[in-house]
Short mmCIF file of C-alpha atoms in Angstrom, two decimals:
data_model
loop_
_atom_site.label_atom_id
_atom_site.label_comp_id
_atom_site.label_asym_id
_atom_site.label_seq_id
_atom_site.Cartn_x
_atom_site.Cartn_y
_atom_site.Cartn_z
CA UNK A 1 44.98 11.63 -57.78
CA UNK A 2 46.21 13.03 -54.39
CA UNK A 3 49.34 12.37 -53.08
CA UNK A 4 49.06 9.55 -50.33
CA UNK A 5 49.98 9.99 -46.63
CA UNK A 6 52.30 7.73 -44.32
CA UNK A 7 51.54 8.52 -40.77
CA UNK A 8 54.06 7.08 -39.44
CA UNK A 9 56.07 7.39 -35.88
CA UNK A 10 60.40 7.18 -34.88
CA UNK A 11 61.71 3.68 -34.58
CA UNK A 12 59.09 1.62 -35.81
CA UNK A 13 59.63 -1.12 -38.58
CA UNK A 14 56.68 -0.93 -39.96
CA UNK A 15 57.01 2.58 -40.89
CA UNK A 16 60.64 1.99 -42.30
CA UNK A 17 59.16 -0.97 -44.24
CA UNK A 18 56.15 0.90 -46.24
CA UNK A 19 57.89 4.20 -46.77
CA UNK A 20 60.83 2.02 -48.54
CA UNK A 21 57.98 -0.33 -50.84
CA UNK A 22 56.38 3.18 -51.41
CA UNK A 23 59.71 4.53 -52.78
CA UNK A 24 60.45 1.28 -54.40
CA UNK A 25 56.99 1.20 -56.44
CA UNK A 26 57.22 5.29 -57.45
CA UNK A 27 54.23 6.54 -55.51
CA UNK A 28 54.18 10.06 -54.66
CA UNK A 29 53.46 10.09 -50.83
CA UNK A 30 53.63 12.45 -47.88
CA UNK A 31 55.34 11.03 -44.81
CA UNK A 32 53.81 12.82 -41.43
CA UNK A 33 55.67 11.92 -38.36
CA UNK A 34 52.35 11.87 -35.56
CA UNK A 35 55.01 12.40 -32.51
CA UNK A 36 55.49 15.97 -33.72
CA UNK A 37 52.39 16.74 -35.72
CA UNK A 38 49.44 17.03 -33.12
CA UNK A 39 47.30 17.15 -36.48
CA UNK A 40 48.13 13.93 -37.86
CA UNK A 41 47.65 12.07 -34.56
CA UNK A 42 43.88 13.39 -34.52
CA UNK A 43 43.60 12.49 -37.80
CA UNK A 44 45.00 8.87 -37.46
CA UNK A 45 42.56 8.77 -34.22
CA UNK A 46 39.21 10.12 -36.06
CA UNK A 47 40.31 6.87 -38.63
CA UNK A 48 40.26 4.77 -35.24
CA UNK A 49 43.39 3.77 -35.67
CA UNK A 50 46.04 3.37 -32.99
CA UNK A 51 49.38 1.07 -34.40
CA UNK A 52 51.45 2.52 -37.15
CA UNK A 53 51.83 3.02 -39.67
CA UNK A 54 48.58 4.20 -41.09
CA UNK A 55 48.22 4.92 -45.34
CA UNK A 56 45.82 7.14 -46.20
CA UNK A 57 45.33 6.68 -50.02
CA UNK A 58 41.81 8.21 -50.35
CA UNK A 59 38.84 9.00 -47.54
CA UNK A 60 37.91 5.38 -48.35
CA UNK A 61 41.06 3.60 -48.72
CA UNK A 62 43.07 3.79 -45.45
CA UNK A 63 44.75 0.57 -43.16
CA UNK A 64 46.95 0.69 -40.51
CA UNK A 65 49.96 -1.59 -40.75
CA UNK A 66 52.61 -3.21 -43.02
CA UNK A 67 50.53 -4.25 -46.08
CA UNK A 68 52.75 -5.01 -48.85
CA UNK A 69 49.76 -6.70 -50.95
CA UNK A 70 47.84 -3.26 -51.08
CA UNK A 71 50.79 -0.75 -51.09
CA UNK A 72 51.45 -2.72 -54.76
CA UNK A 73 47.59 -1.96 -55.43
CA UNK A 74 48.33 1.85 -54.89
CA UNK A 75 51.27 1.72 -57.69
CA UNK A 76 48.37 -0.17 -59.90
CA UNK A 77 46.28 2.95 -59.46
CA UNK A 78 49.24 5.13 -59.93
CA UNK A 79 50.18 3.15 -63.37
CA UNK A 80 46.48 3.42 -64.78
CA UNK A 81 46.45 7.41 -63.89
CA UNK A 82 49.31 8.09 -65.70
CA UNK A 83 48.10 6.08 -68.56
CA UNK A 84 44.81 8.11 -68.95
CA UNK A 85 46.72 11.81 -68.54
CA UNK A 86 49.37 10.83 -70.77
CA UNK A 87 46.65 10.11 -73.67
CA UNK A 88 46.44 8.22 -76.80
CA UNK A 89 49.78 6.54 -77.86
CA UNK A 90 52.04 8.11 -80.93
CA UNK A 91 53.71 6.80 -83.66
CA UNK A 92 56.61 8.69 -85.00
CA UNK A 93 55.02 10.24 -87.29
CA UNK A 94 52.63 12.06 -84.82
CA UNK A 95 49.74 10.05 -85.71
CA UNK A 96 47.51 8.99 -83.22
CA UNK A 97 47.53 4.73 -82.86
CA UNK A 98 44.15 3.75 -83.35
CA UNK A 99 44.54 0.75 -82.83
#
């Protein structure tokens, strides 16, 4: 799963607010400040979006704005990757749990 992106901008609250659920829920993310990144700003643009912040989570999964409801969905995502690279469950013993 890649990493998602915070586009995010100085001084705004929304920014502040979904960086800090982000943190709080574990997911890996890349914060990109648009002011200083001429990049990111075309990229936040070529989304069609113009308030911040905008999460990028996938080239379908994107919103611009303080979303608590589906930042928590991206740590659901997280949980259930993890879950399917960390394999079948062990008991002590080193037998796989079949059940």
């Amino acid at each position: 799963m890649k990493p998602v992106t915070l586009y995010s901008k100085p001084q705004c609250q929304g920014c502040r607010l979904t960086a800090m659920r982000l943190d709080r829920n574990g997911t890996t993310y890349n914060k990109v400040d648009i002011t200083t990144d001429d990049e990111a700003y075309a990229r936040v643009k070529a989304l069609g979006y113009s308030q911040m912040p905008v999460v990028e989570a996938s080239s379908e999964n994107h919103w611009s704005g303080y979303s608590p409801d589906r930042i928590d969905a991206l740590k659901t995502h997280v949980d259930v990757a993890k879950e399917i690279k960390r394999g079948p469950e062990q008991d002590r013993t080193g037998v796989e749990d079949k059940g």
